[in-house]
JSON list of C-alpha atoms in Angstrom, two decimals:
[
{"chain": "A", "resi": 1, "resn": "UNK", "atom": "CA", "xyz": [10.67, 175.56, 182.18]},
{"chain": "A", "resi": 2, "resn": "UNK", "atom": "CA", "xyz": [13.80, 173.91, 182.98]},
{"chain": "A", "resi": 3, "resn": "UNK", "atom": "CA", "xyz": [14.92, 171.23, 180.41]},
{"chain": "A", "resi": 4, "resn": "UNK", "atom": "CA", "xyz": [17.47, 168.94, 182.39]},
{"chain": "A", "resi": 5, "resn": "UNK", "atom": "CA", "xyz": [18.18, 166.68, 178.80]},
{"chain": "A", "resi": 6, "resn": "UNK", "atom": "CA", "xyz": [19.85, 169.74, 177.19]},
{"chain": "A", "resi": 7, "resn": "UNK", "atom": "CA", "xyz": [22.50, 169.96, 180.33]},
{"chain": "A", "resi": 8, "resn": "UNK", "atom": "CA", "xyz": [22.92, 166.42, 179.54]},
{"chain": "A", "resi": 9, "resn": "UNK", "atom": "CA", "xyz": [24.19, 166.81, 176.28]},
{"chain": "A", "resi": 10, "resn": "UNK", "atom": "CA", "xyz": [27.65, 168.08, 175.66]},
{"chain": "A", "resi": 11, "resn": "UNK", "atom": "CA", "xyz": [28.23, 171.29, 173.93]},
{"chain": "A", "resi": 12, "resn": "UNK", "atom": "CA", "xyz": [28.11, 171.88, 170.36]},
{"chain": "A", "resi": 13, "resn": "UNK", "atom": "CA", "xyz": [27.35, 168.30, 169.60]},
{"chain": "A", "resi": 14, "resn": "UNK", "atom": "CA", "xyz": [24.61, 168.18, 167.12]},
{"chain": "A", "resi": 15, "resn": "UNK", "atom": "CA", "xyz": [24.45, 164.19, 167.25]},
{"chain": "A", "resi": 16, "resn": "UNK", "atom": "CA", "xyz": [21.61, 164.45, 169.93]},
{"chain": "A", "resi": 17, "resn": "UNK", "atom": "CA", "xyz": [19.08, 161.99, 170.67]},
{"chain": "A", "resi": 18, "resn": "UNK", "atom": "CA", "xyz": [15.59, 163.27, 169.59]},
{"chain": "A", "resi": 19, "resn": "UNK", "atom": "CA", "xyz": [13.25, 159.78, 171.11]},
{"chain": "A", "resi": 20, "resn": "UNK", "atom": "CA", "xyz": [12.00, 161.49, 174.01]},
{"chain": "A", "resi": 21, "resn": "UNK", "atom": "CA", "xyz": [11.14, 164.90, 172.12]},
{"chain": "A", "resi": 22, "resn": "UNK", "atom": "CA", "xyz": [9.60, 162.45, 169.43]},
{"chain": "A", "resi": 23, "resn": "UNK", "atom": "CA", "xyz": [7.49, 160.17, 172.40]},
{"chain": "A", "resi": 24, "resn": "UNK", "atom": "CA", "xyz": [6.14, 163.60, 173.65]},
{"chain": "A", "resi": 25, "resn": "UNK", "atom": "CA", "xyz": [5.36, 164.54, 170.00]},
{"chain": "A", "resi": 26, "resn": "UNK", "atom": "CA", "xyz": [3.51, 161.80, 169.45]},
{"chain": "A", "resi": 27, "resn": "UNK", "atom": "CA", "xyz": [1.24, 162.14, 172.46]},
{"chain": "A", "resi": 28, "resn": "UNK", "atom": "CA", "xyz": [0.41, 166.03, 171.50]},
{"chain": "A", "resi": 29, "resn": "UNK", "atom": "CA", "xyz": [0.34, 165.37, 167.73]},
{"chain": "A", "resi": 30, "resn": "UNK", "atom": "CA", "xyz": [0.79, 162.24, 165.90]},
{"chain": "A", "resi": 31, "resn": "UNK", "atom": "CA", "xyz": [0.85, 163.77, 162.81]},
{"chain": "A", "resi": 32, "resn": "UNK", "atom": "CA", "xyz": [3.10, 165.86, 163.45]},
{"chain": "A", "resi": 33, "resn": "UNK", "atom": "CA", "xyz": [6.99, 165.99, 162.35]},
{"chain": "A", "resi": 34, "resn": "UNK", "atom": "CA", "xyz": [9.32, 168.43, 164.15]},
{"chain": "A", "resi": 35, "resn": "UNK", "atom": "CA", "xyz": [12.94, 169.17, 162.88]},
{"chain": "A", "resi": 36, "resn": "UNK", "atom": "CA", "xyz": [12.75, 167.62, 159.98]},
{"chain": "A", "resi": 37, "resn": "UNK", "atom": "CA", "xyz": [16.03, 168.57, 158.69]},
{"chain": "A", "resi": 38, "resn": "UNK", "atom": "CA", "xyz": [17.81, 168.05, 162.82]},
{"chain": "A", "resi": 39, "resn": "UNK", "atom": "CA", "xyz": [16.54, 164.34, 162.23]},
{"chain": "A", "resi": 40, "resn": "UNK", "atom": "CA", "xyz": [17.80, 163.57, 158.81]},
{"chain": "A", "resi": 41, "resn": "UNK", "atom": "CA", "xyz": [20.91, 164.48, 159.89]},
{"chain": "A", "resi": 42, "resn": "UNK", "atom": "CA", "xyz": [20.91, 162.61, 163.67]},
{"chain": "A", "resi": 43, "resn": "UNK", "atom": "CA", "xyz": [19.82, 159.42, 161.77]},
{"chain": "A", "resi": 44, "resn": "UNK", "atom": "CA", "xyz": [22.32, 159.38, 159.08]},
{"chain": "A", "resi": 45, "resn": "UNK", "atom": "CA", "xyz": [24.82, 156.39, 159.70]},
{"chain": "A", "resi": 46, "resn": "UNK", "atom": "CA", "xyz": [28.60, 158.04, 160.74]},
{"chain": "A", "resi": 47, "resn": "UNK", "atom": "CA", "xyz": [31.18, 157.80, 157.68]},
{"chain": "A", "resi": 48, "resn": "UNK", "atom": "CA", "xyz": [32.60, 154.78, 157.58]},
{"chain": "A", "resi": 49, "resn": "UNK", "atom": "CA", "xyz": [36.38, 155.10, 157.92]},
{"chain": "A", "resi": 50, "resn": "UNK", "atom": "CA", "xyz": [38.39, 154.76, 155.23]},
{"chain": "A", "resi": 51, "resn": "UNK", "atom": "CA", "xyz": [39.53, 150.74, 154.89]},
{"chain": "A", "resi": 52, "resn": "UNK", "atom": "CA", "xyz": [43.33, 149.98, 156.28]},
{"chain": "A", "resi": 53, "resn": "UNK", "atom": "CA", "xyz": [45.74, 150.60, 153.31]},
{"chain": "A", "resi": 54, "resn": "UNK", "atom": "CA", "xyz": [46.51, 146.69, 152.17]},
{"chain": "A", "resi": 55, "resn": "UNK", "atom": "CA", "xyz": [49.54, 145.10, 152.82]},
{"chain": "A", "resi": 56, "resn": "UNK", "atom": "CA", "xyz": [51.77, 145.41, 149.09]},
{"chain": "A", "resi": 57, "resn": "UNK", "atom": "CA", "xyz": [51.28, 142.63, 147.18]},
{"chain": "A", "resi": 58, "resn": "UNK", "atom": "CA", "xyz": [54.17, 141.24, 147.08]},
{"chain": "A", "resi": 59, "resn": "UNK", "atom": "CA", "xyz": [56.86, 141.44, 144.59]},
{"chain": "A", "resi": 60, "resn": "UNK", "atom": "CA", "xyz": [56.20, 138.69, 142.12]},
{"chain": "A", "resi": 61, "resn": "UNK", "atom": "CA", "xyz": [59.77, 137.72, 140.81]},
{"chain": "A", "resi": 62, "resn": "UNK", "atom": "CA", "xyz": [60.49, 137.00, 137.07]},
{"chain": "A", "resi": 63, "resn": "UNK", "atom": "CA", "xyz": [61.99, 133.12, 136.84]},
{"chain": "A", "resi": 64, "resn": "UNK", "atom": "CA", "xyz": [65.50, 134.13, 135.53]},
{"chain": "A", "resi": 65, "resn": "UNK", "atom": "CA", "xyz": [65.71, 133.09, 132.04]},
{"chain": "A", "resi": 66, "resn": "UNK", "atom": "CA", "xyz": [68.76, 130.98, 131.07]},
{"chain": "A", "resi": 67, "resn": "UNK", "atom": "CA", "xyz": [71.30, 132.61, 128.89]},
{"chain": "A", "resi": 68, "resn": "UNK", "atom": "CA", "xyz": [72.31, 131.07, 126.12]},
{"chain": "A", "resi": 69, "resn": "UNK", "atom": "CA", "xyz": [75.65, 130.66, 125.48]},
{"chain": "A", "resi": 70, "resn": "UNK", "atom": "CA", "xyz": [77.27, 130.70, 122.36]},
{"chain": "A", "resi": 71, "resn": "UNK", "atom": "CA", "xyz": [79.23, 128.11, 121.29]},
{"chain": "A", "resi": 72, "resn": "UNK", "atom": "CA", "xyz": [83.34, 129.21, 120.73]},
{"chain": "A", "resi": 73, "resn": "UNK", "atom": "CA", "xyz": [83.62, 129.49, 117.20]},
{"chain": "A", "resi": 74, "resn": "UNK", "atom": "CA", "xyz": [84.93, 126.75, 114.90]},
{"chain": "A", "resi": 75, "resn": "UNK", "atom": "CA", "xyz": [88.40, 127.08, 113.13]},
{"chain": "A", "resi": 76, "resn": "UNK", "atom": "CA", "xyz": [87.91, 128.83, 109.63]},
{"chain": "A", "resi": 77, "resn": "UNK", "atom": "CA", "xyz": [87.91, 125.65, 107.34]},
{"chain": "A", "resi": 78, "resn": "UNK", "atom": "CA", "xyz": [91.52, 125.55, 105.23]},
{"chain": "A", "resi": 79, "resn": "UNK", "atom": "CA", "xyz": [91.11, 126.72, 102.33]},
{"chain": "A", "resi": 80, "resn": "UNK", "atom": "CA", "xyz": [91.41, 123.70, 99.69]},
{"chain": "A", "resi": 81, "resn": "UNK", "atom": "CA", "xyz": [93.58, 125.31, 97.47]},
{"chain": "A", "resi": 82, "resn": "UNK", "atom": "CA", "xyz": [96.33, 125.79, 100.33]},
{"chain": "A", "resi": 83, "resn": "UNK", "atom": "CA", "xyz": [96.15, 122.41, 100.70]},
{"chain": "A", "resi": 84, "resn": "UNK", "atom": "CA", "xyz": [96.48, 120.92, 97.35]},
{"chain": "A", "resi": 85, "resn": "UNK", "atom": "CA", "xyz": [99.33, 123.82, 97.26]},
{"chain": "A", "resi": 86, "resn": "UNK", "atom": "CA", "xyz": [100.87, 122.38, 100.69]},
{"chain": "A", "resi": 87, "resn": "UNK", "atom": "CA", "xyz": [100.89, 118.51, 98.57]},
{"chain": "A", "resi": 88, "resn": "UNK", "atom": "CA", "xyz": [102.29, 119.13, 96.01]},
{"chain": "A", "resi": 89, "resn": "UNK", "atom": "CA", "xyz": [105.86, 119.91, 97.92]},
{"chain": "A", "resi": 90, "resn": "UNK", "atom": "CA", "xyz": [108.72, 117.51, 98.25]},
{"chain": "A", "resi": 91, "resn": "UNK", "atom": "CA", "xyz": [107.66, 114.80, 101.10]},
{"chain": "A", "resi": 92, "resn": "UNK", "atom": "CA", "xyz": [104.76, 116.57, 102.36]},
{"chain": "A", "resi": 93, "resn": "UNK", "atom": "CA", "xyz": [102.81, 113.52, 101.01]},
{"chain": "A", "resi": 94, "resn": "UNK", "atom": "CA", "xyz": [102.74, 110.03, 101.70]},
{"chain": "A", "resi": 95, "resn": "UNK", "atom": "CA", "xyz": [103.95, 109.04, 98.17]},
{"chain": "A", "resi": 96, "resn": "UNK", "atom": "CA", "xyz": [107.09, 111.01, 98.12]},
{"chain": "A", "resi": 97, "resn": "UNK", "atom": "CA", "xyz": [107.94, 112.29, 94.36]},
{"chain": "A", "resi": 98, "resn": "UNK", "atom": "CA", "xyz": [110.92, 110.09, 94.22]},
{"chain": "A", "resi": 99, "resn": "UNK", "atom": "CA", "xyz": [111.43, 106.52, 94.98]},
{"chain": "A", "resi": 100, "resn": "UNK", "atom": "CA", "xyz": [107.56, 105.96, 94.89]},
{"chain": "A", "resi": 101, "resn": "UNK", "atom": "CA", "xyz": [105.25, 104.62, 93.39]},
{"chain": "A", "resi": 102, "resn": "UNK", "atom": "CA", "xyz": [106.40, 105.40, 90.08]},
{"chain": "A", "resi": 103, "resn": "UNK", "atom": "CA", "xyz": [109.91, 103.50, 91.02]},
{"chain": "A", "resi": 104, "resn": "UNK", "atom": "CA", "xyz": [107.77, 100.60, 92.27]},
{"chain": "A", "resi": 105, "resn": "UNK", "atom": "CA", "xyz": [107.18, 99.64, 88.39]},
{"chain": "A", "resi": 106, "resn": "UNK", "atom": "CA", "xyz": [110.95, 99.03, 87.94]},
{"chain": "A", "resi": 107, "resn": "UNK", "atom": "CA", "xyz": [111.29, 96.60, 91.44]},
{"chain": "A", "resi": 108, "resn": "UNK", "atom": "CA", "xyz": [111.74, 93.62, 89.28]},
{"chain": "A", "resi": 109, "resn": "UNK", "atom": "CA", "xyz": [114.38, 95.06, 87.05]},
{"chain": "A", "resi": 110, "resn": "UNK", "atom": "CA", "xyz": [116.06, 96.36, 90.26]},
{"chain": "A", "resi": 111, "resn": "UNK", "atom": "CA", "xyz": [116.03, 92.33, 91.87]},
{"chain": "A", "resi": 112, "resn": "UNK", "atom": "CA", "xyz": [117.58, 91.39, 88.65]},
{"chain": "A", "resi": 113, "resn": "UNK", "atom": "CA", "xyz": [119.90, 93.92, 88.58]},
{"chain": "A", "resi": 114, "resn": "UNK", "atom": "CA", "xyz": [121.42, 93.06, 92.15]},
{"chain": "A", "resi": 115, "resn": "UNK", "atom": "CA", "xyz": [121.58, 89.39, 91.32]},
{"chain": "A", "resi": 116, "resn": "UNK", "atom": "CA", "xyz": [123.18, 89.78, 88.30]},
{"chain": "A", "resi": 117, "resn": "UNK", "atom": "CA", "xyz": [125.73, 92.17, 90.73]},
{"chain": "A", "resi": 118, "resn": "UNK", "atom": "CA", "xyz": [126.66, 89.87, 93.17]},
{"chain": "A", "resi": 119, "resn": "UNK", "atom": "CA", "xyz": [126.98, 87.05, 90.51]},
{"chain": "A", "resi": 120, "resn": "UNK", "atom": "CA", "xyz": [129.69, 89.26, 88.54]},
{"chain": "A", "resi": 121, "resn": "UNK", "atom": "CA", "xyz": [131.38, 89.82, 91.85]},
{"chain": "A", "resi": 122, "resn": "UNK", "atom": "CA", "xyz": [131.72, 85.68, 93.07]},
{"chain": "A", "resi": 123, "resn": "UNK", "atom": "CA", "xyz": [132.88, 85.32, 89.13]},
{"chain": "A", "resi": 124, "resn": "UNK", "atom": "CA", "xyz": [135.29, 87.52, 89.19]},
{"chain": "A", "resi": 125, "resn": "UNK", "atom": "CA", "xyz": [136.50, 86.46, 92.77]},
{"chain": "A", "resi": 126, "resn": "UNK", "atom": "CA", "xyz": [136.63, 82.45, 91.58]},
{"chain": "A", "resi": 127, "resn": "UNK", "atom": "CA", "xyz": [138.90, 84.36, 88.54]},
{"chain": "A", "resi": 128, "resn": "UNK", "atom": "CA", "xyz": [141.22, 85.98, 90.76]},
{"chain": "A", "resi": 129, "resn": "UNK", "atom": "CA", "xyz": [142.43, 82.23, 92.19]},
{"chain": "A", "resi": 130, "resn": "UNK", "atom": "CA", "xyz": [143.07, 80.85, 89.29]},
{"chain": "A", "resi": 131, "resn": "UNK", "atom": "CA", "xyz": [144.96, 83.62, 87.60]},
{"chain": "A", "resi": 132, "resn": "UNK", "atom": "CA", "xyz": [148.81, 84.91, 88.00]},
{"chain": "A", "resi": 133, "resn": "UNK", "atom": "CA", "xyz": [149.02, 87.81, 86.34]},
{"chain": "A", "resi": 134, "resn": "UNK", "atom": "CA", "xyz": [149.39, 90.54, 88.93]},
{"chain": "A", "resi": 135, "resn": "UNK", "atom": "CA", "xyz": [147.99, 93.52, 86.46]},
{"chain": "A", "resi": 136, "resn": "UNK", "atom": "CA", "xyz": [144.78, 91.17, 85.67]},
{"chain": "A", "resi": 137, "resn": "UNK", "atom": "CA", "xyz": [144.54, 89.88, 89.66]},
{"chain": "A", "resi": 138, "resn": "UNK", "atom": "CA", "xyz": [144.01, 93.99, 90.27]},
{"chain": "A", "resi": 139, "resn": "UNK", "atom": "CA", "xyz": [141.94, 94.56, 87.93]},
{"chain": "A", "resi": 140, "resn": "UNK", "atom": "CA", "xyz": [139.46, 91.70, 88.66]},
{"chain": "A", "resi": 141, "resn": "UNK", "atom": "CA", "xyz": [139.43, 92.91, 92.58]},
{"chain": "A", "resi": 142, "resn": "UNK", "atom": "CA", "xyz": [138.67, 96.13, 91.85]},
{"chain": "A", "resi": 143, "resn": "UNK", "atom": "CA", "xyz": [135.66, 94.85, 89.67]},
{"chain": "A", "resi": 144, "resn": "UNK", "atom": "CA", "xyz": [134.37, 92.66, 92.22]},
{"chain": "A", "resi": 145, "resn": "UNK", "atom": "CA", "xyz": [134.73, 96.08, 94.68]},
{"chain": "A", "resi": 146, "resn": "UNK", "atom": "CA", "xyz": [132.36, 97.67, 92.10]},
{"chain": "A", "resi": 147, "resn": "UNK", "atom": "CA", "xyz": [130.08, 95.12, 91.69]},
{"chain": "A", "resi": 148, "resn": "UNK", "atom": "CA", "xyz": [129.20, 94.83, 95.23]},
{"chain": "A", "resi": 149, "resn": "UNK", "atom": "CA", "xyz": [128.71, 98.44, 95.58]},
{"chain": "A", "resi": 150, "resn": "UNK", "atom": "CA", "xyz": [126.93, 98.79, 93.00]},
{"chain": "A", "resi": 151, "resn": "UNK", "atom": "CA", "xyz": [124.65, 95.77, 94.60]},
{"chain": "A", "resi": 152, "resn": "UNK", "atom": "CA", "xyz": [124.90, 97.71, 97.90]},
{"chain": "A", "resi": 153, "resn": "UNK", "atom": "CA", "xyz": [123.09, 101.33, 96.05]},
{"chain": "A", "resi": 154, "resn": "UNK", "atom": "CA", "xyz": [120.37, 99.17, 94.60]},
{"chain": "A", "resi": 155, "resn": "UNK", "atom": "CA", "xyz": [119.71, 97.42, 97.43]},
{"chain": "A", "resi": 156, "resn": "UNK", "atom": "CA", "xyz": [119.91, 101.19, 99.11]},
{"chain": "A", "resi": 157, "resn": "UNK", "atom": "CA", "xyz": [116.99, 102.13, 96.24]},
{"chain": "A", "resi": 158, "resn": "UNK", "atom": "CA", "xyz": [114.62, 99.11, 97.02]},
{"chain": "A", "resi": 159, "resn": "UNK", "atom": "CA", "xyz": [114.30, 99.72, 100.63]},
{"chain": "A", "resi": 160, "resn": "UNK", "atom": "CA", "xyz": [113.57, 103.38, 99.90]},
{"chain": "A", "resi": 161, "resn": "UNK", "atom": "CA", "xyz": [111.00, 102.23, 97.50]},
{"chain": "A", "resi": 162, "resn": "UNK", "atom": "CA", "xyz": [110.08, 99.57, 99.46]},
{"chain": "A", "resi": 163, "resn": "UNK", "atom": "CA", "xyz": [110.69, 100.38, 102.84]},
{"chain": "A", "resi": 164, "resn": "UNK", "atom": "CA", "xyz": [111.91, 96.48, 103.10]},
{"chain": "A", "resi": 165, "resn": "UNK", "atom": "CA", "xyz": [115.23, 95.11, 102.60]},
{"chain": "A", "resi": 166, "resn": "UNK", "atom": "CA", "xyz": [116.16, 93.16, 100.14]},
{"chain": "A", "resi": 167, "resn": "UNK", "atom": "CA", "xyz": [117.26, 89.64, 100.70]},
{"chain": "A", "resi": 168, "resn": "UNK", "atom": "CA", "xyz": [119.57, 88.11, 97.34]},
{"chain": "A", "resi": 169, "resn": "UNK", "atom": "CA", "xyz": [119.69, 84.68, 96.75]},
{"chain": "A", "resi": 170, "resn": "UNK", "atom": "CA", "xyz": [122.99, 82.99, 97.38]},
{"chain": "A", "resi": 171, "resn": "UNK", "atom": "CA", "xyz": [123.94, 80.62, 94.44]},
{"chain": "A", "resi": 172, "resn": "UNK", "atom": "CA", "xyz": [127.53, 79.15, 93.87]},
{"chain": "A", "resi": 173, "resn": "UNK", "atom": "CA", "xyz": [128.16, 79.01, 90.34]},
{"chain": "A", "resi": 174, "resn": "UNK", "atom": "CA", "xyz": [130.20, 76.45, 88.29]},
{"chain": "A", "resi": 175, "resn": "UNK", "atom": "CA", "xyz": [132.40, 78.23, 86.13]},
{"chain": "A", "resi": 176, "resn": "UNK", "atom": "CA", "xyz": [134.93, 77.16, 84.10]},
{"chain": "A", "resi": 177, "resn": "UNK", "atom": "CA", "xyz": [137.51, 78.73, 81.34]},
{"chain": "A", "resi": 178, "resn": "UNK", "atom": "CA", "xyz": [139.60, 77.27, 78.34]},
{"chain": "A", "resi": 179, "resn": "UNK", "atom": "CA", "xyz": [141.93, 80.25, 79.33]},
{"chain": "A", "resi": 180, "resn": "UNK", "atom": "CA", "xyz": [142.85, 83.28, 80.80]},
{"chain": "A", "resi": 181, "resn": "UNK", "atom": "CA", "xyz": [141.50, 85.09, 77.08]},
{"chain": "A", "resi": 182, "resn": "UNK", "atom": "CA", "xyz": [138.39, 83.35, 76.93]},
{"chain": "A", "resi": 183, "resn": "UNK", "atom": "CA", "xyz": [137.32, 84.35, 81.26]},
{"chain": "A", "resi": 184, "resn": "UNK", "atom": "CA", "xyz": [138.35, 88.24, 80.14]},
{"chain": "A", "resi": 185, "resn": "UNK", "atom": "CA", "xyz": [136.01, 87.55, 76.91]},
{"chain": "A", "resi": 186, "resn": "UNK", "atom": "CA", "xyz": [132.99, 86.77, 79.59]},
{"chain": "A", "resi": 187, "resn": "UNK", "atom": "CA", "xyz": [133.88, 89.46, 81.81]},
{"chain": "A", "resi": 188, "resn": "UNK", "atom": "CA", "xyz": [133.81, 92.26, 79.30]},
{"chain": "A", "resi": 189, "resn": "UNK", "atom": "CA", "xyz": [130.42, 90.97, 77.68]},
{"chain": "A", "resi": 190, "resn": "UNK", "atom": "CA", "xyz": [129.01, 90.44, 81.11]},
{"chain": "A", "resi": 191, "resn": "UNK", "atom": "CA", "xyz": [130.00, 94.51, 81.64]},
{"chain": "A", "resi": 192, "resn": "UNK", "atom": "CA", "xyz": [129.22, 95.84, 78.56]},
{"chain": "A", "resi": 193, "resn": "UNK", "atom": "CA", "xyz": [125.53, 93.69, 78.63]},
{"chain": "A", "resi": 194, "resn": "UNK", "atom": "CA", "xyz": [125.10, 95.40, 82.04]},
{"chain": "A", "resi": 195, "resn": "UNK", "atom": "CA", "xyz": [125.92, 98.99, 80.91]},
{"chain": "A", "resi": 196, "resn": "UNK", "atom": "CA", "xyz": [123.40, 98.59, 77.66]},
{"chain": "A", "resi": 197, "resn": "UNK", "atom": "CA", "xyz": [120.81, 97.10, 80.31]},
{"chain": "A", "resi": 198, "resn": "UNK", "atom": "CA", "xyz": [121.01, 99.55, 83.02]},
{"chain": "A", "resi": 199, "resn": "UNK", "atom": "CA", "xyz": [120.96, 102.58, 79.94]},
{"chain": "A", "resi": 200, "resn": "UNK", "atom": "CA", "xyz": [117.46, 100.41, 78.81]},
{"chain": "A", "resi": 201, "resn": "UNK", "atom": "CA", "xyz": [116.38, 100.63, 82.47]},
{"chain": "A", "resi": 202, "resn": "UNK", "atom": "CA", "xyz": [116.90, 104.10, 82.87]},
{"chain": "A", "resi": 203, "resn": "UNK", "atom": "CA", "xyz": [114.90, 105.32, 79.37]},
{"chain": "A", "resi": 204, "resn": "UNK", "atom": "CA", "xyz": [112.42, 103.04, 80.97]},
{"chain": "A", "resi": 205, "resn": "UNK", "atom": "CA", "xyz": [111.63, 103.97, 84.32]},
{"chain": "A", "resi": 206, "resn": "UNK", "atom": "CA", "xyz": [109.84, 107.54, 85.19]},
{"chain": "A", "resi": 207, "resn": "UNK", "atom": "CA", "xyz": [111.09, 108.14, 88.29]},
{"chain": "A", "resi": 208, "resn": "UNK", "atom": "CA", "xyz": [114.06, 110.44, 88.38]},
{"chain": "A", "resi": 209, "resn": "UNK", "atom": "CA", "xyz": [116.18, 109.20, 91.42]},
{"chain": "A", "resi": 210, "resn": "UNK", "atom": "CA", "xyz": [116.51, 105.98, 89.85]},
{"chain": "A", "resi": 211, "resn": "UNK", "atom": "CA", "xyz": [116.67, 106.87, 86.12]},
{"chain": "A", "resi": 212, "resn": "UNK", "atom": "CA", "xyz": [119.72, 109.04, 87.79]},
{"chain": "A", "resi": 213, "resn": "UNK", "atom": "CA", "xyz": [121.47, 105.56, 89.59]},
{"chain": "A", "resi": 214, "resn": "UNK", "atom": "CA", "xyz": [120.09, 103.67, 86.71]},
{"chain": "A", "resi": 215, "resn": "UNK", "atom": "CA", "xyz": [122.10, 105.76, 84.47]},
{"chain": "A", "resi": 216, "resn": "UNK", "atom": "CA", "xyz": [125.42, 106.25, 86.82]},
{"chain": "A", "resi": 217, "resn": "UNK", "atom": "CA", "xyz": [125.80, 102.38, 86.58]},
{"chain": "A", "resi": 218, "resn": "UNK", "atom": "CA", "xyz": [125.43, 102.07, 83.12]},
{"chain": "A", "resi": 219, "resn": "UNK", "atom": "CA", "xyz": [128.62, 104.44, 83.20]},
{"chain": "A", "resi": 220, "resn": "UNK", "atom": "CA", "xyz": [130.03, 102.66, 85.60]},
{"chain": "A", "resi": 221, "resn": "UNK", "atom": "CA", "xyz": [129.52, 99.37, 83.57]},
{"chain": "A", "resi": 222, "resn": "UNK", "atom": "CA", "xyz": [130.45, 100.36, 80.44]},
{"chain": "A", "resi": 223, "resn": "UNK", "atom": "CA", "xyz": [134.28, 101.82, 81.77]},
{"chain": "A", "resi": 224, "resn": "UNK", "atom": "CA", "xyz": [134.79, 98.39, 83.55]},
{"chain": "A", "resi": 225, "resn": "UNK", "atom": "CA", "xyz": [134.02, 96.84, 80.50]},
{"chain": "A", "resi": 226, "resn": "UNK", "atom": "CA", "xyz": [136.94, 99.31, 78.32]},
{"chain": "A", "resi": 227, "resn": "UNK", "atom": "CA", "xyz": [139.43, 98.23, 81.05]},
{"chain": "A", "resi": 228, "resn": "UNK", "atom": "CA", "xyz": [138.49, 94.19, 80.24]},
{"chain": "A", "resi": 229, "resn": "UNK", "atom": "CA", "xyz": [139.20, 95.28, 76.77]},
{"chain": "A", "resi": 230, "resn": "UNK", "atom": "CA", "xyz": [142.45, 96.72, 76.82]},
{"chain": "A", "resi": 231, "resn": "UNK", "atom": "CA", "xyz": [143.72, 93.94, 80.00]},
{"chain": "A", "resi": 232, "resn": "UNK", "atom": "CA", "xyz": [142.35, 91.27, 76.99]},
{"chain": "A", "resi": 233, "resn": "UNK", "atom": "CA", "xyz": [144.59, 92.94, 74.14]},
{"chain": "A", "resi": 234, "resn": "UNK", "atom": "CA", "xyz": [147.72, 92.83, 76.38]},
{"chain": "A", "resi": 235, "resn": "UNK", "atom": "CA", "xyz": [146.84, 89.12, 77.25]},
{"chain": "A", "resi": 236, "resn": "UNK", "atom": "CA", "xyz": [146.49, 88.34, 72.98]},
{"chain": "A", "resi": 237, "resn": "UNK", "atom": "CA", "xyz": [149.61, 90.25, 71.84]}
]
């Protein structure tokens, strides 16, 4: 007997349809079950294919983390001994070691000195009018010359102490003289006074610059006051 279903079915394919053998089966023996094994197999559900490879996930990027950057370093701190080192030299500090602070205590003295000066100089000046002996008229001119220079250094000293200039009363003084003995008698006490006063001073004061011009007009003073004296014996005898 010709079967026309197995021409049907392509060769060597063992998915075949078994309803109709099953239908005639059933009508020749219902209890029946023929090819087991062929119908497991036919009824079994084809492999599901394997899913599509995702899609990469994609690349989750790290937020870039700020870099910190160091401050520049500060300057090494000086070192505190450099700097009491670096203050203690000559007018690296704003109280210079001379003419400071410590001549500041001798400011009054120094006013007094200048006045006293410029007083000596106008006295000796009025002198020089009234008087007609040449040797003497010299002598009192080159006084006066001293006097106002040594007016001129102190006034130099009280600016540098001061860092103002000093401005000396003007006074015109009365003076009058029995004779020409008895002016050279007040000149020589009025040098010799100032050359024991500016000696005082200079013990006195601790600053060095000005014990130093306290002390050079004391010198000063006391040599004007030797030349009085011997003009003074040559007026007597």
């Amino acid at each position: 007997m010709e079967n026309p279903i197995v021409g049907q079915c392509p060769e060597g394919t063992a998915a075949y349809d078994y309803r109709m053998y099953d239908r005639i089966w059933q009508r020749v023996s219902p209890d029946l079950d023929p090819y087991p094994d062929i119908r497991a197999a036919s009824t079994q559900s084809p492999a599901a294919p394997p899913p599509a490879s995702a899609a990469p996930a994609p690349k989750l990027e790290t937020p870039a983390v700020p870099v910190a950057v160091e401050p520049p370093a500060a300057p090494p701190a000086p070192d505190s001994a450099g700097i009491a080192a670096e203050s203690q030299l000559p007018g690296a500090e704003m109280n210079p070691c001379c003419m400071g602070t410590q001549a500041r205590e001798s400011l009054q003295v120094l006013e007094g000195f200048i006045e006293e000066e410029l007083a000596g100089r106008r006295c000796c000046l009025s002198l020089c009018r009234r008087v007609h002996n040449a040797h003497i008229v010299r002598l009192l001119r080159r006084i006066a010359n001293d006097k106002q220079c040594a007016a001129r250094d102190m006034c130099t000293a009280y600016y540098l102490i001061t860092g103002q200039c000093y401005t000396p009363a003007i006074s015109v003084e009365q003076m009058q003289w029995d004779s020409l003995a008895a002016a050279l008698r007040s000149c020589y006490h009025q040098e010799a006074c100032n050359g024991f006063n500016y000696a005082r001073a200079a013990d006195g004061t601790a600053d060095l610059c000005l014990q130093k011009l306290f002390t050079k007009l004391s010198q000063q003073a006391y040599k004007r006051a030797d030349e009085v004296m011997c003009a003074l014996g040559q007026v007597l005898c």
